[in-house]
Tab-separated table of C-alpha atoms in Angstrom:
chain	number	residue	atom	x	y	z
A	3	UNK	CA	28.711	18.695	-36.302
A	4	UNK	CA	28.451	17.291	-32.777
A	5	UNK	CA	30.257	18.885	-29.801
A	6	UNK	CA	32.730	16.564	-28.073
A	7	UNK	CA	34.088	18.064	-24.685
A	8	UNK	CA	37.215	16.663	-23.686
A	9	UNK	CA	35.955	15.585	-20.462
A	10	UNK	CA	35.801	12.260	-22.444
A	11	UNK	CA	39.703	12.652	-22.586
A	12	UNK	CA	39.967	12.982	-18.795
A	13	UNK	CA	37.829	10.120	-17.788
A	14	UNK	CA	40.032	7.804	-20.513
A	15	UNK	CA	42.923	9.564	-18.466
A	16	UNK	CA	41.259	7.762	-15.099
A	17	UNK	CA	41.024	4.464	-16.227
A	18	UNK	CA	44.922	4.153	-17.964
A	19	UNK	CA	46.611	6.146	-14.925
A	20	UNK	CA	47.869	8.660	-16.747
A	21	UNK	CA	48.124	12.198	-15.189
A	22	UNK	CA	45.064	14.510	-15.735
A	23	UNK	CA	45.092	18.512	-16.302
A	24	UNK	CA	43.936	20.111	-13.210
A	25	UNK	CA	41.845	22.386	-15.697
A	26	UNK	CA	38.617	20.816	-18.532
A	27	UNK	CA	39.375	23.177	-21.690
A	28	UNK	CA	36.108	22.528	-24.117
A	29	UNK	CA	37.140	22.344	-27.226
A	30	UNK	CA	34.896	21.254	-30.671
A	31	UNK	CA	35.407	18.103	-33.155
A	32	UNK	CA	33.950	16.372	-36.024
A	33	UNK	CA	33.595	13.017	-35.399
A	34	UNK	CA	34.655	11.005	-38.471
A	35	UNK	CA	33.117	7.395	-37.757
A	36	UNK	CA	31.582	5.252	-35.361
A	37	UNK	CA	32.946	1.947	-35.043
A	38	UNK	CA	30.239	-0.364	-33.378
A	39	UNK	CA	30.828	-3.814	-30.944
A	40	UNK	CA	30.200	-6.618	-33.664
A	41	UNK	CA	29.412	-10.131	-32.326
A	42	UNK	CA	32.251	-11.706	-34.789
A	43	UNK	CA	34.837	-9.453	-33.745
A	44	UNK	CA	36.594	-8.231	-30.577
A	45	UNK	CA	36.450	-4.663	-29.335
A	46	UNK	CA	38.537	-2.517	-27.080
A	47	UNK	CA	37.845	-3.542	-23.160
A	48	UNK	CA	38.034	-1.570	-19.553
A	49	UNK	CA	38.368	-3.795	-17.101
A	50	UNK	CA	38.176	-2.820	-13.342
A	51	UNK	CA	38.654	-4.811	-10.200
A	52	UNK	CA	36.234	-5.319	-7.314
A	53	UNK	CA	38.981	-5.512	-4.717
A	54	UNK	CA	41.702	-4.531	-5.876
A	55	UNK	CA	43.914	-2.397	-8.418
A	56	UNK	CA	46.568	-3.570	-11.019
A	57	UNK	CA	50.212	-2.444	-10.086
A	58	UNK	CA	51.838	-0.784	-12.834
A	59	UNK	CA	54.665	-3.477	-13.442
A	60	UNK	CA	51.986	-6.498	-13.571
A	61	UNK	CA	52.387	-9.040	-16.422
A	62	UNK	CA	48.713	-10.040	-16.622
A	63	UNK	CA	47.422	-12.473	-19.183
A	64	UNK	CA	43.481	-12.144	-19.866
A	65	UNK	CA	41.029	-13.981	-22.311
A	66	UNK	CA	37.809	-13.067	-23.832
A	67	UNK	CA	35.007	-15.794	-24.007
A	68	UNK	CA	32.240	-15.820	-26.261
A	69	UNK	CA	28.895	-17.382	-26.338
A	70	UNK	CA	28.605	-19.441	-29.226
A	71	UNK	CA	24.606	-19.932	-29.200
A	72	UNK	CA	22.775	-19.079	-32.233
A	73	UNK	CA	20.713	-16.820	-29.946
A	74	UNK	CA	21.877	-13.087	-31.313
A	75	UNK	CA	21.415	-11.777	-27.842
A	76	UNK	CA	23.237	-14.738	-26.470
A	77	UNK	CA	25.952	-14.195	-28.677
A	78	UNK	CA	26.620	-10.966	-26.667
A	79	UNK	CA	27.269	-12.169	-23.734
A	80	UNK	CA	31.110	-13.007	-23.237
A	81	UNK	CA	33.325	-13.407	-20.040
A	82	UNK	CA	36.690	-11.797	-19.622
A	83	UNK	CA	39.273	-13.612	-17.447
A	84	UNK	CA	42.603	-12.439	-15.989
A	85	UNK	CA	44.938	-15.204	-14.530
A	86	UNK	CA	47.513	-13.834	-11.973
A	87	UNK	CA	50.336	-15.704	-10.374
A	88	UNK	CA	48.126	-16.370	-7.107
A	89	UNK	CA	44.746	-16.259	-8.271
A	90	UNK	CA	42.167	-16.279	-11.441
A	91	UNK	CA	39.828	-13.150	-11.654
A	92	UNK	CA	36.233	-12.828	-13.805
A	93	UNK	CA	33.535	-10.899	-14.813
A	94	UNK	CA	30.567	-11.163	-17.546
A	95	UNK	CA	28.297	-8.731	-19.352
A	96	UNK	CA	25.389	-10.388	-18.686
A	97	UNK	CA	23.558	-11.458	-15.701
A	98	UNK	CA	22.780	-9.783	-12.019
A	99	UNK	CA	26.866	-10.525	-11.681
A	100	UNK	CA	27.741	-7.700	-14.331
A	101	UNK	CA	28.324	-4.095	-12.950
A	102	UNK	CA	26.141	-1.236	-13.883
A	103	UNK	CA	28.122	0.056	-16.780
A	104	UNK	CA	28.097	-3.146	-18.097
A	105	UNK	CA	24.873	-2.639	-19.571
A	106	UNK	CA	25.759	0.999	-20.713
A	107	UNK	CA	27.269	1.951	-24.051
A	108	UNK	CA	30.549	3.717	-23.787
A	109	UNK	CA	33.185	4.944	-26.213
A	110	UNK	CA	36.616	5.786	-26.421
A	111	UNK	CA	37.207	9.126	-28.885
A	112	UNK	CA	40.489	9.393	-30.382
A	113	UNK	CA	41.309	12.884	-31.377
A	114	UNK	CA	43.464	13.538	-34.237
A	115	UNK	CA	44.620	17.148	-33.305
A	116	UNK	CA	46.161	17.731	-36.748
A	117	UNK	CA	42.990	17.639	-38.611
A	118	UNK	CA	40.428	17.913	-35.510
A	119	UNK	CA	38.777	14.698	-36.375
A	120	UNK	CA	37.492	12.261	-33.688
A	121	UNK	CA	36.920	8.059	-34.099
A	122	UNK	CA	34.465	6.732	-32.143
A	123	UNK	CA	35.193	3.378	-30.613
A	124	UNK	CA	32.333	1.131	-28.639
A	125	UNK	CA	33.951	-0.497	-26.184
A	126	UNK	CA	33.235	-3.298	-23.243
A	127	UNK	CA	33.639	-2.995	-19.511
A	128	UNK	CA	34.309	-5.625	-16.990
A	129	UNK	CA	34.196	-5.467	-13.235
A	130	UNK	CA	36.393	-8.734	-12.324
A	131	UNK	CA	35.941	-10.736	-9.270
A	132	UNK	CA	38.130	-13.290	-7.803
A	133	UNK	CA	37.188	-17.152	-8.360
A	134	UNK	CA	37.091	-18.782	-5.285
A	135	UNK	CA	37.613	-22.537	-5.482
A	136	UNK	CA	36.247	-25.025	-3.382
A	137	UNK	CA	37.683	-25.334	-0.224
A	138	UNK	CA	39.357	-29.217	-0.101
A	139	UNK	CA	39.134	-30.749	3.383
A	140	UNK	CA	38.058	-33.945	4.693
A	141	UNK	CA	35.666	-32.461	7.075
A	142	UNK	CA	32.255	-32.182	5.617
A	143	UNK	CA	30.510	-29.812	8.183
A	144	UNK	CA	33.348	-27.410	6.755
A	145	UNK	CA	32.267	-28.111	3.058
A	146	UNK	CA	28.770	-27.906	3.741
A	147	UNK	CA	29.639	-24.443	5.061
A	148	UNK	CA	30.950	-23.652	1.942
A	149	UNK	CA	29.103	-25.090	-0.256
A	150	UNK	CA	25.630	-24.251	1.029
A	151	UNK	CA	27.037	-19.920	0.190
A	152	UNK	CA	25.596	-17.776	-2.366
A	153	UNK	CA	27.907	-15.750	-4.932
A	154	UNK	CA	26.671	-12.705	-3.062
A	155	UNK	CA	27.522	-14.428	0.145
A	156	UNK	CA	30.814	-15.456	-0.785
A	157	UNK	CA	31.853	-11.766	-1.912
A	158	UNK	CA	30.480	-10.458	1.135
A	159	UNK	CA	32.910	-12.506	3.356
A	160	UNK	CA	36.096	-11.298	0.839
A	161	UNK	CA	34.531	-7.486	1.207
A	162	UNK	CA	34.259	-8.011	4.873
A	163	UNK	CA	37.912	-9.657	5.133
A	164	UNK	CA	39.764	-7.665	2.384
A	165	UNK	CA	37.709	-5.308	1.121
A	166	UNK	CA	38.309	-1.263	1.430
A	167	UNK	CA	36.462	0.980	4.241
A	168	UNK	CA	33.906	1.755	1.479
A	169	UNK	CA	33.573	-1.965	0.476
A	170	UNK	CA	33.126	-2.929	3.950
A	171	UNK	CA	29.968	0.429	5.055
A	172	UNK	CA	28.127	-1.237	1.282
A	173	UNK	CA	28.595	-4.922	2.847
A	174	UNK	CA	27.351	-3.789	6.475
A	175	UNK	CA	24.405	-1.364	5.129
A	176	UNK	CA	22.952	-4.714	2.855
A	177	UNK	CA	23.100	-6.191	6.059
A	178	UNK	CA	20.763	-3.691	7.876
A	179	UNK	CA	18.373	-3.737	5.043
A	180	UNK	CA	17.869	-7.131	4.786
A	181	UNK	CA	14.124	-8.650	5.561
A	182	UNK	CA	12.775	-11.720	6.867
A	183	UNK	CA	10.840	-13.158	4.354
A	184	UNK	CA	9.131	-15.588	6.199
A	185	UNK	CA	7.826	-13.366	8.262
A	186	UNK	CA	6.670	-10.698	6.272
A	187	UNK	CA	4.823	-13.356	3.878
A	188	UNK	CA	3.063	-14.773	6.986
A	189	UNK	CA	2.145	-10.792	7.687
A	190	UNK	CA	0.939	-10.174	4.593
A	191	UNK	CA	-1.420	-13.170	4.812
A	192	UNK	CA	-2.884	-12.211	7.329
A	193	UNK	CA	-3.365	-8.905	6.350
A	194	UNK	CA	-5.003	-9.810	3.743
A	195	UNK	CA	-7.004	-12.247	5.465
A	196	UNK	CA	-8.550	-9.518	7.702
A	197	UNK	CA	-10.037	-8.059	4.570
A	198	UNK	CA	-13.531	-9.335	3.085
A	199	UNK	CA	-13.373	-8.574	-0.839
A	200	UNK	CA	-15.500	-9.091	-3.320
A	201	UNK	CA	-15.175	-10.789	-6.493
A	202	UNK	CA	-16.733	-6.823	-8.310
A	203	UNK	CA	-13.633	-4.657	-6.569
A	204	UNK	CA	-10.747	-7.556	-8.229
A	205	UNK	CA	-9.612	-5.767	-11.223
A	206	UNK	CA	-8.661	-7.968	-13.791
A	207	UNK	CA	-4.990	-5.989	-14.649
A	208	UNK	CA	-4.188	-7.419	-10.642
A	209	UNK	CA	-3.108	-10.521	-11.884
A	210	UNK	CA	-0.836	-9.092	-14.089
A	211	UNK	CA	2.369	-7.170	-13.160
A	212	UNK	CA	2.314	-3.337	-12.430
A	213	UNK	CA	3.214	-1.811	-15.317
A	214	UNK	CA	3.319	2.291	-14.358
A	215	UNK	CA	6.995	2.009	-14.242
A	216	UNK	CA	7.949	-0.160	-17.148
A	217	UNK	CA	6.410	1.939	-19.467
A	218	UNK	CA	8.853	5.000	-18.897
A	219	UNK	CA	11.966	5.773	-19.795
A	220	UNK	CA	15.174	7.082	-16.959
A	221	UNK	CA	12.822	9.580	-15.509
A	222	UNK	CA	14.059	12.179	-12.396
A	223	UNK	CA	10.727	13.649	-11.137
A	224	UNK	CA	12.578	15.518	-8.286
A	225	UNK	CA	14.852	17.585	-10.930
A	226	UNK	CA	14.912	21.494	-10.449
A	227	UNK	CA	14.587	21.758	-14.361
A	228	UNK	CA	12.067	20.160	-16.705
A	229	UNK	CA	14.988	19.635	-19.386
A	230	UNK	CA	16.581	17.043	-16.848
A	231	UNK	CA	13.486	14.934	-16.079
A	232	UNK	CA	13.798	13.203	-19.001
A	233	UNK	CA	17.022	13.771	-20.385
A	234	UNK	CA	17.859	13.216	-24.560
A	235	UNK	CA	20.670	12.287	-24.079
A	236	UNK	CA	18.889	8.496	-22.362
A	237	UNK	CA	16.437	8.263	-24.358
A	238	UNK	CA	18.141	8.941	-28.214
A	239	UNK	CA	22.309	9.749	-27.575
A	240	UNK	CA	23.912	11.525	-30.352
A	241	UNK	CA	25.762	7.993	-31.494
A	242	UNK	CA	22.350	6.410	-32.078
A	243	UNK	CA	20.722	10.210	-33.801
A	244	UNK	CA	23.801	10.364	-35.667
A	245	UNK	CA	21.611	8.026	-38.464
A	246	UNK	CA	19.592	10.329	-39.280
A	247	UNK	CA	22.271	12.848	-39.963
A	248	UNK	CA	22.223	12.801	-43.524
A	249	UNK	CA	18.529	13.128	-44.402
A	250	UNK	CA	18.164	15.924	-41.824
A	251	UNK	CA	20.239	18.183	-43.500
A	252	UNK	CA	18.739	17.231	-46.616
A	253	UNK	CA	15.382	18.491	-44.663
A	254	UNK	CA	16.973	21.872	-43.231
A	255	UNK	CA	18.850	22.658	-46.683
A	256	UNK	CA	15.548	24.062	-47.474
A	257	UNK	CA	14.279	20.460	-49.141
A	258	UNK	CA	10.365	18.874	-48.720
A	259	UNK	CA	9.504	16.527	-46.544
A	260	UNK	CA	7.996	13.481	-48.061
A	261	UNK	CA	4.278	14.113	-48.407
A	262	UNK	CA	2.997	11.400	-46.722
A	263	UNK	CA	4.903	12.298	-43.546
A	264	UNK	CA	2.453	13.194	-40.304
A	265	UNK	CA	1.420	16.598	-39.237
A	266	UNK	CA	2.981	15.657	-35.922
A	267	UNK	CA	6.409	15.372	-37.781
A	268	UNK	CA	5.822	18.829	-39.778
A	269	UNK	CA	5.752	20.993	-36.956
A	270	UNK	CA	8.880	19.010	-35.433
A	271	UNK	CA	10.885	19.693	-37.975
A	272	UNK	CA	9.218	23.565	-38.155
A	273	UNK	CA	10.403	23.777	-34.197
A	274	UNK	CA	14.314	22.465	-35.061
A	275	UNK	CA	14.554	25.151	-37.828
A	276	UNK	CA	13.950	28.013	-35.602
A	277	UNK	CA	16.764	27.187	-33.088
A	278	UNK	CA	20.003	29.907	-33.866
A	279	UNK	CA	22.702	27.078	-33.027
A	280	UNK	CA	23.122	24.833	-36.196
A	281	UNK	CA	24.246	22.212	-33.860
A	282	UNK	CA	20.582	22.037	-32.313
A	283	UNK	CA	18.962	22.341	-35.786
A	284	UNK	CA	20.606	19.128	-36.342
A	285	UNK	CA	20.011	17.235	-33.303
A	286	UNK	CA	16.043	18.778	-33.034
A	287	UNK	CA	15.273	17.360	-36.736
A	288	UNK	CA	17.011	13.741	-36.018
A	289	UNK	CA	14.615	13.484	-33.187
A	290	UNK	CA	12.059	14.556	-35.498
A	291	UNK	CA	12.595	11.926	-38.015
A	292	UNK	CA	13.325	9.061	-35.146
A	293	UNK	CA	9.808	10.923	-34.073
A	294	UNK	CA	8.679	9.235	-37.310
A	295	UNK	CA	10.052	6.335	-37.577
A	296	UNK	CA	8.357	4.919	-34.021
A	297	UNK	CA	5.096	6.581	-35.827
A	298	UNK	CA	5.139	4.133	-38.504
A	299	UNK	CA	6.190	1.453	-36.459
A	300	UNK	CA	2.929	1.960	-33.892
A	301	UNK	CA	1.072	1.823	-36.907
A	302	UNK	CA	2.209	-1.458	-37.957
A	303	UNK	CA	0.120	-5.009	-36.925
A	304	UNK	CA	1.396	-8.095	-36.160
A	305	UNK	CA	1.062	-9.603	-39.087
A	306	UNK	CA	3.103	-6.787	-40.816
A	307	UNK	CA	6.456	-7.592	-39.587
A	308	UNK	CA	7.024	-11.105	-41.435
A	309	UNK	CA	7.154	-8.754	-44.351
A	310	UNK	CA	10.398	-7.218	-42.629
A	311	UNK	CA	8.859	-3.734	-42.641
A	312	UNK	CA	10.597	-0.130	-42.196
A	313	UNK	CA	13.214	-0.817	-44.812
A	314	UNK	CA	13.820	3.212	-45.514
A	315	UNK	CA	14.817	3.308	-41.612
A	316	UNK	CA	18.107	2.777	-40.899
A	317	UNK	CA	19.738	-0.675	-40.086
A	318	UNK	CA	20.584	-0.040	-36.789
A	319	UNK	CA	17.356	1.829	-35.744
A	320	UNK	CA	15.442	-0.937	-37.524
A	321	UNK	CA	17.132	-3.199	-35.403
A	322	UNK	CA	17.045	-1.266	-32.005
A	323	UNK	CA	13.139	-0.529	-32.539
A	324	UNK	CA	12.718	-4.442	-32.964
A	325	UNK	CA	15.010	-5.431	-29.947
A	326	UNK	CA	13.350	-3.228	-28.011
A	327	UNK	CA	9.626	-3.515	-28.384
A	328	UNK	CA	8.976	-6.279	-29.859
A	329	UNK	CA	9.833	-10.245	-29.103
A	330	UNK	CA	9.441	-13.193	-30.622
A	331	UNK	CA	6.752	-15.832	-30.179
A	332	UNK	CA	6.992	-19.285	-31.728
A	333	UNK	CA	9.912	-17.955	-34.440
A	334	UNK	CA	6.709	-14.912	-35.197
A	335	UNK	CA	7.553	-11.638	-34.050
A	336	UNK	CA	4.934	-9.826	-32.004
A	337	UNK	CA	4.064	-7.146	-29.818
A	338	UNK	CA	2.328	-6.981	-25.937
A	339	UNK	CA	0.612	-3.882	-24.535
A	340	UNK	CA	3.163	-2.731	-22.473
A	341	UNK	CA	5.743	-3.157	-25.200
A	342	UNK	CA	3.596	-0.944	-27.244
A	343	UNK	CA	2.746	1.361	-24.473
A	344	UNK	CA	6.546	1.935	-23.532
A	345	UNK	CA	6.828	2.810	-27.337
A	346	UNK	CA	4.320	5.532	-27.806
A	347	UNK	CA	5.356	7.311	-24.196
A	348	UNK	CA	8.909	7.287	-25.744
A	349	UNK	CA	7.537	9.056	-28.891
A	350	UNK	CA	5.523	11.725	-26.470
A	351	UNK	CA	8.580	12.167	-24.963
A	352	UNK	CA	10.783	12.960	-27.599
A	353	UNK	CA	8.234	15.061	-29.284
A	354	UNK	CA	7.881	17.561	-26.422
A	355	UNK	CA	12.038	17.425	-26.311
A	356	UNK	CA	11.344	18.744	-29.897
A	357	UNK	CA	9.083	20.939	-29.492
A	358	UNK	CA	9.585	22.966	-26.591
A	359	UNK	CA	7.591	21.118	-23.987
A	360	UNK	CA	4.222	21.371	-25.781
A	361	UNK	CA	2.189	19.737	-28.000
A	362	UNK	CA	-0.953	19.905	-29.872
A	363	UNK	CA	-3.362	17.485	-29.365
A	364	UNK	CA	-5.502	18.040	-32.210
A	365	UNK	CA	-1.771	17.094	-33.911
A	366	UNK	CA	-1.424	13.953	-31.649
A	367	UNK	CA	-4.567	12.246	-32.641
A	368	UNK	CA	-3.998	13.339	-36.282
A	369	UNK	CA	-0.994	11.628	-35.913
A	370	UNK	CA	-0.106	9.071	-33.297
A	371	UNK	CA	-2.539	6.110	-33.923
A	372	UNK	CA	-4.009	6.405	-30.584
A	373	UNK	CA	-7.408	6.809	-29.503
A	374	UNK	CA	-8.203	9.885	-26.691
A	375	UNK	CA	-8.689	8.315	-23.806
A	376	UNK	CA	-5.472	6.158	-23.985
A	377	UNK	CA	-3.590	9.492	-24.963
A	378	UNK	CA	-4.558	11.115	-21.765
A	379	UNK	CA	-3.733	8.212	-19.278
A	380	UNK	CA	0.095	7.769	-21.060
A	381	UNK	CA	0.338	12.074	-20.671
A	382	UNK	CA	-0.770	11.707	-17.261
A	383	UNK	CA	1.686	8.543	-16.679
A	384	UNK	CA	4.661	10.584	-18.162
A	385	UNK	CA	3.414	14.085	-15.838
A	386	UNK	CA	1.992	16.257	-18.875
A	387	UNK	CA	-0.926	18.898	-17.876
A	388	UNK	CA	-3.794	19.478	-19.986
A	389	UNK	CA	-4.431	23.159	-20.939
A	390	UNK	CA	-8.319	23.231	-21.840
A	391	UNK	CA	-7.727	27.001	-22.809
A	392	UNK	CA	-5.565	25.744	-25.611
A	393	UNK	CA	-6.396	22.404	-26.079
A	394	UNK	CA	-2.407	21.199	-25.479
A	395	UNK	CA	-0.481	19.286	-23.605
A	396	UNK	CA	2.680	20.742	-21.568
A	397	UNK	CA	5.141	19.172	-19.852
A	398	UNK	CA	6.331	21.674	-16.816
A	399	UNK	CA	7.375	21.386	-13.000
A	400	UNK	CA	5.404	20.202	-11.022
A	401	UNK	CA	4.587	17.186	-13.011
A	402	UNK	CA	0.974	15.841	-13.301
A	403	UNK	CA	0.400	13.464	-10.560
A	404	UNK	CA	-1.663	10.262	-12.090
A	405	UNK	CA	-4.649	9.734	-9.536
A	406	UNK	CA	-5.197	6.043	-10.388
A	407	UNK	CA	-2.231	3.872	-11.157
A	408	UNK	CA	-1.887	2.715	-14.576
A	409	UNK	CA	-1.991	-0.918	-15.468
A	410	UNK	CA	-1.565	-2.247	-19.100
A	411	UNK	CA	-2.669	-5.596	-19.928
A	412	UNK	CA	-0.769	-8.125	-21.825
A	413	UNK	CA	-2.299	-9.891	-25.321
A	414	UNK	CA	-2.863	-13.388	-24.904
């Protein structure tokens, strides 16, 4: 059973207009299915404006575009249009024009009071712009003018003209940050210049992008609690654990494990059990098994996935691991460094969410297929301390600080 607060009710509240109880009463629900976005079909959409608000007796007409590529991320991207008596407004899911929640998975819960049971709908959202056309005039100083603006510059001069007070401070405080970047390349050069190096002090990971944020997930390292740094909730919601519902309560009816499972996942699923709420029982030994899952998938070469590998995990897991940390390379699908990197700190990081901030690392090495010295640099990237004592890693406030900044290196 997972807890739904109807706080989810009051922010659906927000976006229709309707009127919102001045007091949040929790209340509990099962939720009965999930319905997931599907690139053949339409879902549900929330649509806001950038500068402006729809008036309650506005007869708006709006289309949904689709891209047709045989590119299955492609196919996700789509553009919603809204044509209004005066003017034709846009927005896309895709691209540095799409809003923040854009790329964000939200739902819409409808409650069935009579029988308690919630539906899960995964919806869209669009923040629409206007679409300025071209300004027609003979003059051709004036449609240089024009023509020679950005996107960002053009919304900056409606912000600026039409915009609200707190459209207009975000405009103006862009404006004060902005650098010359002329002039701070021809700084840099010189610099650099003023510095003899030698060829022995280049490292060869230089070349190559800085990896020491990629590999982690949403991370908070100025959070007054070590259960917000890295928050569950990012890294494995309850609509993606929810997948592993059914063979975890096979596990905590009392049921073996499969014997070939890792020690690692063991004492995982030993940690969930002695939680009192069944609610975390449940959650702790999904993130157990999704503990698993990345397990195998770390263990797997290059060569393994043509043979479409991890067919026990779910179809949407399968799928997500895949998307995520993989890519493909000449119609083969392989695996960098940092894509591999960013999947074993996720599976540190779930574990000690699973295990109460500590971990074995007699267990790890047993388990992860990771070799020592690459186990300490990703514990000191995420902030774990080493306890020698005890031979364990825990994850506590202050975080580890990592003296020499990590670099991963790409294969060729």
């Amino acid at each position: 059973m997972w807890q739904c607060s109807s706080k989810m009710d009051s922010a659906l509240k927000e976006e229709t207009g309707a009127s919102i109880s001045p007091v949040l009463k929790k209340r509990k629900c099962l939720i009965k299915s999930i319905h997931l976005k599907q690139n053949t079909k339409a879902e549900p959409l929330l649509v806001s404006f950038s500068n402006g608000q729809v008036l309650d007796k506005a007869n708006l007409k709006g289309t949904l575009y689709q891209n047709t590529s045989a590119n299955k991320r492609q196919k996700r991207q789509r553009v919603f249009a809204v044509d209004t008596p005066k003017m034709r407004y846009a927005g896309k899911n895709f691209g540095v024009e799409a809003g923040t929640t854009s790329r964000e998975s939200v739902f819409i819960g409808v409650l069935d009071k009579n029988t308690g049971k919630m539906e899960l709908v995964e919806t869209s959202t669009f923040l629409l712009h206007p679409v300025l056309e071209d300004i027609k005039s003979t003059n051709h100083h004036l449609q240089d003018s024009i023509h020679s603006l950005t996107f960002d510059e053009k919304q900056e001069q409606v912000a600026t003209s039409f915009g609200t007070k707190k459209a207009k401070q975000y405009v103006n405080r862009r404006k004060q940050y902005q650098v010359n970047t002329e002039e701070m390349a021809l700084a840099i050069d010189q610099a650099a210049s003023a510095i003899d190096m030698k060829s022995e002090d280049l490292d060869q990971g230089a070349k190559e992008k800085d990896t020491y944020l990629s590999v982690l997930p949403e991370c908070d390292r100025e959070a007054s609690h070590i259960e917000d740094v890295y928050k569950l909730e990012v890294i494995a919601p309850d609509n993606f654990l929810c997948y592993f519902e059914k063979p975890a309560r096979h596990l905590l009816e009392g049921n073996d494990p499969d014997e070939n499972c890792t020690l690692l996942f063991r004492e995982l699923l030993a940690s969930a059990k002695l939680e009192e709420e069944e609610e975390n029982q449940l959650r702790l030994a999904c993130v157990a098994l999704y503990v698993e899952v990345l397990i195998k998938f770390l263990s797997l070469r290059d060569r393994d996935f043509a043979k479409d590998p991890l067919q026990e995990c779910p179809t949407k897991i399968r799928s997500y691991i895949f998307h995520e940390y993989t890519q493909l390379n000449n119609k083969r699908r392989v695996r960098n460094r940092e894509a591999e990197d960013r999947a074993r700190v996720s599976t540190l990081i779930l574990a000690f969410i699973a295990n109460k901030y500590q971990l074995s690392v007699s267990t790890l090495l047993q388990s992860v297929p990771i070799e020592r010295q690459k186990l300490d640099i990703l514990m000191k990237v995420i902030g774990a301390h080493h306890l020698r004592d005890s031979n364990l890693y825990k994850l506590k406030l202050p975080l580890a600080r990592l003296a020499k900044q990590y670099k991963g290196r790409s294969r060729k």
